N, CA, C and O atoms as a DFTB+ gen file, in Angstrom:
396 C
 N C O
     1  1     107.498     111.798     106.674
     2  2     106.212     111.153     107.009
     3  2     106.668     109.604     107.209
     4  3     107.546     109.003     106.591
     5  1     105.919     109.185     108.128
     6  2     106.251     107.626     108.631
     7  2     105.386     106.631     107.644
     8  3     104.389     106.950     106.998
     9  1     105.892     105.612     107.685
    10  2     105.359     104.638     106.766
    11  2     104.017     104.154     107.309
    12  3     104.020     103.815     108.492
    13  1     103.020     104.079     106.720
    14  2     101.490     103.700     107.163
    15  2     100.839     103.123     106.089
    16  3     100.854     103.550     104.935
    17  1     100.203     102.028     106.547
    18  2      99.237     101.165     105.780
    19  2      98.231     102.099     104.890
    20  3      97.487     102.866     105.501
    21  1      98.198     102.064     103.765
    22  2      97.362     102.979     102.782
    23  2      95.934     102.919     103.153
    24  3      95.221     103.922     103.128
    25  1      95.557     101.868     103.461
    26  2      94.077     101.684     103.768
    27  2      93.824     102.025     105.195
    28  3      92.682     102.444     105.384
    29  1      94.568     101.960     106.228
    30  2      94.411     102.642     107.410
    31  2      94.481     104.104     107.456
    32  3      93.856     104.713     108.325
    33  1      95.272     104.779     106.490
    34  2      95.534     106.156     106.315
    35  2      94.256     106.724     105.738
    36  3      93.743     107.751     106.181
    37  1      93.729     105.973     104.668
    38  2      92.554     106.418     104.080
    39  2      91.336     106.534     104.934
    40  3      90.479     107.408     104.805
    41  1      91.335     105.541     105.848
    42  2      90.304     105.458     107.002
    43  2      90.333     106.684     107.970
    44  3      89.320     107.261     108.366
    45  1      91.708     107.037     108.327
    46  2      91.874     108.088     109.202
    47  2      91.541     109.430     108.690
    48  3      91.156     110.367     109.390
    49  1      91.723     109.448     107.381
    50  2      91.258     110.924     106.696
    51  2      89.898     110.798     106.110
    52  3      89.558     111.583     105.226
    53  1      89.071     109.841     106.548
    54  2      87.637     109.993     106.220
    55  2      87.347     109.572     104.691
    56  3      86.299     109.856     104.112
    57  1      88.302     108.932     104.178
    58  2      88.064     108.574     102.570
    59  2      87.284     107.425     102.279
    60  3      87.000     107.022     101.151
    61  1      86.879     106.805     103.615
    62  2      85.850     105.518     103.670
    63  2      86.199     104.480     102.571
    64  3      85.388     104.218     101.683
    65  1      87.390     103.907     102.644
    66  2      87.948     102.884     101.514
    67  2      86.709     101.617     101.853
    68  3      86.013     101.410     102.848
    69  1      86.798     101.077     100.821
    70  2      85.881      99.825     100.596
    71  2      86.492      98.860      99.752
    72  3      86.871      99.162      98.620
    73  1      86.621      97.620     100.267
    74  2      87.291      96.581      99.529
    75  2      86.569      96.288      98.085
    76  3      85.338      96.293      98.073
    77  1      87.199      96.063      97.011
    78  2      86.611      95.502      95.855
    79  2      86.566      93.977      95.777
    80  3      86.466      93.365      96.841
    81  1      86.620      93.412      94.819
    82  2      86.249      91.922      94.683
    83  2      87.595      91.253      94.963
    84  3      87.534      90.066      95.282
    85  1      88.687      91.772      94.900
    86  2      89.872      91.178      95.113
    87  2      90.472      91.651      96.739
    88  3      90.260      92.802      97.118
    89  1      91.051      90.892      97.428
    90  2      91.484      91.054      98.712
    91  2      92.275      92.176      98.963
    92  3      92.172      92.795     100.022
    93  1      93.218      92.556      97.896
    94  2      94.225      93.767      98.212
    95  2      93.651      95.125      97.304
    96  3      94.316      96.158      97.230
    97  1      92.444      94.972      96.695
    98  2      92.044      96.257      95.819
    99  2      90.894      96.950      96.521
   100  3      89.891      96.333      96.882
   101  1      91.061      98.212      96.698
   102  2      90.175      99.073      97.309
   103  2      89.836     100.139      96.616
   104  3      90.664     100.515      95.786
   105  1      88.581     100.902      96.745
   106  2      88.305     102.173      96.387
   107  2      88.198     102.988      97.612
   108  3      88.069     102.447      98.710
   109  1      88.251     104.417      97.450
   110  2      88.002     105.279      98.417
   111  2      87.656     106.659      97.941
   112  3      87.955     106.989      96.794
   113  1      87.041     107.488      98.759
   114  2      86.710     108.985      98.003
   115  2      87.907     109.587      97.828
   116  3      88.860     109.572      98.607
   117  1      87.802     110.247      96.519
   118  2      89.026     110.962      96.241
   119  2      89.025     112.381      97.178
   120  3      88.046     113.119      97.278
   121  1      90.170     112.573      97.757
   122  2      90.211     113.752      98.636
   123  2      90.093     114.938      97.838
   124  3      89.859     115.985      98.442
   125  1      90.217     114.966      96.541
   126  2      90.171     116.296      95.885
   127  2      88.616     116.509      95.268
   128  3      88.276     117.552      94.709
   129  1      87.876     115.543      95.429
   130  2      86.619     115.725      94.727
   131  2      85.420     115.995      95.740
   132  3      84.332     116.374      95.305
   133  1      85.576     115.851      96.713
   134  2      84.503     115.839      97.926
   135  2      83.378     114.796      97.681
   136  3      82.210     115.130      97.877
   137  1      83.676     113.599      97.276
   138  2      82.628     112.615      97.242
   139  2      82.329     112.474      95.766
   140  3      81.685     111.472      95.456
   141  1      82.656     113.240      94.880
   142  2      82.303     113.209      93.333
   143  2      82.822     112.011      92.784
   144  3      82.079     111.314      92.093
   145  1      83.979     111.680      92.993
   146  2      84.582     110.322      92.349
   147  2      85.421     109.622      93.250
   148  3      85.662     110.146      94.337
   149  1      85.949     108.410      92.938
   150  2      86.619     107.539      93.783
   151  2      88.021     107.210      93.316
   152  3      88.232     107.205      92.103
   153  1      89.029     106.926      94.191
   154  2      90.313     106.644      93.586
   155  2      90.595     105.078      94.069
   156  3      89.803     104.536      94.839
   157  1      91.539     104.522      93.670
   158  2      91.699     103.151      93.726
   159  2      93.103     102.898      94.775
   160  3      94.116     103.579      94.617
   161  1      93.024     102.039      95.639
   162  2      94.116     101.700      96.476
   163  2      94.457     100.291      96.406
   164  3      93.574      99.441      96.295
   165  1      95.763      99.978      96.469
   166  2      96.222      98.723      96.632
   167  2      96.998      98.424      97.782
   168  3      98.089      98.949      98.005
   169  1      96.353      97.441      98.643
   170  2      96.881      97.348      99.874
   171  2      98.343      96.446      99.800
   172  3      99.247      96.487     100.634
   173  1      98.306      95.746      98.736
   174  2      99.588      94.957      98.604
   175  2     100.911      95.712      98.018
   176  3     102.078      95.363      98.193
   177  1     100.461      96.767      97.323
   178  2     101.608      97.509      96.663
   179  2     101.816      98.836      97.393
   180  3     102.817      99.525      97.195
   181  1     100.637      99.245      98.423
   182  2     100.653     100.481      99.087
   183  2     100.759     101.510      98.101
   184  3     101.626     102.383      98.136
   185  1      99.885     101.409      97.230
   186  2      99.878     102.641      96.282
   187  2      98.322     103.168      95.955
   188  3      97.358     102.498      96.325
   189  1      98.186     104.259      95.326
   190  2      96.982     104.855      94.986
   191  2      96.995     105.365      93.499
   192  3      98.017     105.703      92.902
   193  1      95.902     105.373      93.055
   194  2      95.598     105.960      91.630
   195  2      94.292     106.709      91.446
   196  3      93.274     106.060      91.687
   197  1      94.181     107.713      91.137
   198  2      92.919     108.517      90.804
   199  2      93.048     109.126      89.307
   200  3      93.750     110.094      89.014
   201  1      92.296     108.434      88.478
   202  2      92.326     108.609      86.959
   203  2      91.776     109.888      86.682
   204  3      92.148     110.424      85.638
   205  1      90.835     110.580      87.523
   206  2      90.142     111.658      87.068
   207  2      91.076     112.921      87.579
   208  3      91.048     113.982      86.956
   209  1      91.754     112.779      88.534
   210  2      92.717     113.867      89.002
   211  2      94.104     113.629      88.264
   212  3      94.940     114.533      88.246
   213  1      94.323     112.494      87.702
   214  2      95.568     112.061      87.074
   215  2      96.698     112.141      88.195
   216  3      97.668     112.885      88.049
   217  1      96.535     111.383      89.262
   218  2      97.410     111.298      90.313
   219  2      97.459     109.824      90.688
   220  3      96.493     109.061      90.655
   221  1      98.772     109.500      91.069
   222  2      99.058     108.156      91.496
   223  2     100.363     108.169      92.258
   224  3     101.168     109.094      92.155
   225  1     100.566     106.977      93.124
   226  2     101.813     107.084      93.802
   227  2     101.673     106.129      95.027
   228  3     100.825     105.240      95.108
   229  1     102.670     106.443      96.031
   230  2     102.730     105.557      97.139
   231  2     101.960     106.297      98.247
   232  3     101.365     107.345      97.996
   233  1     101.976     105.721      99.527
   234  2     101.254     106.182     100.555
   235  2     101.822     107.640     100.883
   236  3     101.110     108.609     101.148
   237  1     103.034     107.641     100.832
   238  2     103.734     108.901     101.185
   239  2     103.113     109.921     100.229
   240  3     102.627     110.978     100.633
   241  1     103.145     109.602      99.098
   242  2     102.763     110.827      97.940
   243  2     101.066     111.151      98.194
   244  3     100.512     112.224      97.951
   245  1     100.494     110.049      98.689
   246  2      99.001     110.311      99.041
   247  2      99.070     111.199     100.300
   248  3      98.217     112.085     100.347
   249  1      99.832     111.125     101.204
   250  2      99.782     111.868     102.430
   251  2     100.283     113.282     101.959
   252  3      99.709     114.276     102.404
   253  1     101.184     113.396     101.200
   254  2     101.535     114.791     100.655
   255  2     100.470     115.424      99.850
   256  3     100.243     116.622     100.017
   257  1      99.811     114.752      99.014
   258  2      98.733     115.250      98.341
   259  2      97.590     115.853      99.238
   260  3      97.121     116.971      99.026
   261  1      97.220     115.108     100.157
   262  2      96.159     115.477     100.978
   263  2      96.825     116.644     101.828
   264  3      96.106     117.637     101.940
   265  1      97.905     116.697     102.366
   266  2      98.463     117.775     103.111
   267  2      98.249     119.093     102.320
   268  3      97.708     120.080     102.818
   269  1      98.730     119.029     101.006
   270  2      98.555     120.083     100.079
   271  2      97.212     120.512      99.906
   272  3      96.925     121.704     100.016
   273  1      96.372     119.652      99.648
   274  2      95.084     119.950      99.666
   275  2      94.271     120.600     100.769
   276  3      93.322     121.361     100.582
   277  1      94.755     120.211     101.941
   278  2      94.419     120.654     103.317
   279  2      94.844     122.172     103.398
   280  3      94.089     123.057     103.800
   281  1      96.072     122.361     102.991
   282  2      96.660     123.651     103.025
   283  2      95.998     124.580     102.201
   284  3      95.649     125.644     102.712
   285  1      95.726     124.323     100.819
   286  2      94.951     125.133     100.134
   287  2      93.339     125.477     100.673
   288  3      92.802     126.579     100.562
   289  1      92.853     124.522     101.148
   290  2      91.565     124.684     101.613
   291  2      91.738     125.445     103.068
   292  3      90.831     126.216     103.379
   293  1      92.617     125.313     103.790
   294  2      92.909     125.973     104.977
   295  2      93.002     127.740     104.825
   296  3      92.516     128.686     105.446
   297  1      93.955     127.573     103.579
   298  2      94.226     129.076     103.218
   299  2      92.936     129.789     102.706
   300  3      92.831     131.002     102.890
   301  1      92.117     129.212     102.179
   302  2      90.671     129.753     101.458
   303  2      89.869     130.037     102.680
   304  3      89.235     131.090     102.744
   305  1      89.847     129.025     103.824
   306  2      89.001     129.283     104.926
   307  2      89.517     130.425     105.834
   308  3      88.693     131.007     106.542
   309  1      90.727     130.764     105.864
   310  2      91.384     131.855     106.576
   311  2      91.105     133.118     105.882
   312  3      90.825     134.145     106.500
   313  1      91.187     133.043     104.429
   314  2      90.778     134.240     103.814
   315  2      89.244     134.833     104.248
   316  3      88.959     135.945     104.692
   317  1      88.461     133.801     103.984
   318  2      87.038     133.977     104.343
   319  2      86.759     134.599     105.681
   320  3      86.034     135.580     105.847
   321  1      87.400     133.939     106.620
   322  2      87.365     134.508     107.994
   323  2      87.959     135.876     108.262
   324  3      87.480     136.581     109.151
   325  1      89.062     136.309     107.471
   326  2      89.379     137.545     107.596
   327  2      88.592     138.617     106.993
   328  3      88.658     139.797     107.337
   329  1      87.757     138.089     105.970
   330  2      86.680     138.982     105.459
   331  2      85.441     139.121     105.992
   332  3      84.512     139.622     105.358
   333  1      85.330     138.645     107.311
   334  2      83.936     138.986     108.004
   335  2      83.235     137.457     108.125
   336  3      82.041     137.404     108.419
   337  1      83.881     136.398     107.928
   338  2      83.075     135.311     108.286
   339  2      83.323     134.302     107.123
   340  3      84.085     134.627     106.213
   341  1      82.710     133.102     107.124
   342  2      82.898     131.843     106.388
   343  2      81.675     132.386     105.160
   344  3      80.490     132.618     105.397
   345  1      82.220     132.469     104.125
   346  2      81.352     133.012     102.973
   347  2      80.683     132.104     102.169
   348  3      79.654     132.449     101.588
   349  1      81.237     130.741     102.037
   350  2      80.694     129.694     101.432
   351  2      80.235     128.462     102.388
   352  3      80.972     128.052     103.285
   353  1      79.060     127.954     102.142
   354  2      78.810     126.591     103.048
   355  2      79.759     125.459     102.679
   356  3      80.209     124.707     103.544
   357  1      80.062     125.344     101.380
   358  2      80.963     124.475     101.093
   359  2      82.276     124.301     101.665
   360  3      82.805     123.196     101.786
   361  1      82.849     125.490     102.050
   362  2      83.974     125.551     102.899
   363  2      83.889     125.286     104.135
   364  3      84.738     124.607     104.712
   365  1      82.858     125.782     104.708
   366  2      82.384     125.414     106.148
   367  2      82.296     124.017     106.226
   368  3      83.054     123.471     107.028
   369  1      81.432     123.226     105.475
   370  2      81.308     121.870     105.299
   371  2      82.447     120.984     105.361
   372  3      82.606     119.962     106.029
   373  1      83.256     121.600     104.489
   374  2      84.665     120.841     104.355
   375  2      85.343     120.867     105.632
   376  3      85.643     119.828     106.222
   377  1      85.605     122.072     106.095
   378  2      86.538     122.127     107.244
   379  2      85.817     121.352     108.329
   380  3      86.435     120.443     108.884
   381  1      84.657     121.602     108.661
   382  2      83.897     120.811     109.806
   383  2      83.980     119.290     109.551
   384  3      84.244     118.575     110.518
   385  1      83.794     118.768     108.427
   386  2      83.910     117.288     108.056
   387  2      85.268     116.769     107.951
   388  3      85.450     115.553     108.007
   389  1      86.280     117.618     107.798
   390  2      87.896     117.268     107.839
   391  2      88.435     117.157     109.248
   392  3      89.258     116.324     109.626
   393  1      87.836     118.154     110.019
   394  2      88.633     118.059     111.308
   395  2      87.656     117.891     112.351
   396  3      88.017     117.784     113.523
């Protein structure tokens, strides 16, 4: 994975980062919570931290985490399609908002 600014990446993934009081501190929607809680971003260190999910790391680690979450959700989505359609509105909404 290429090096990319963590705030720019969060914007691309629809995590809606917002600057805090300090120039380099941001909050964003946690990709694991569907908007129920937020994670913290540092644009100076290119790191993230989610206390609720007990996850932290670099931009590359955030990319990997989101990729893993996407794969899990895609797997669920495919299972639902194979059984006759999308069974949960939550899965449908997630998929349509993600892509």
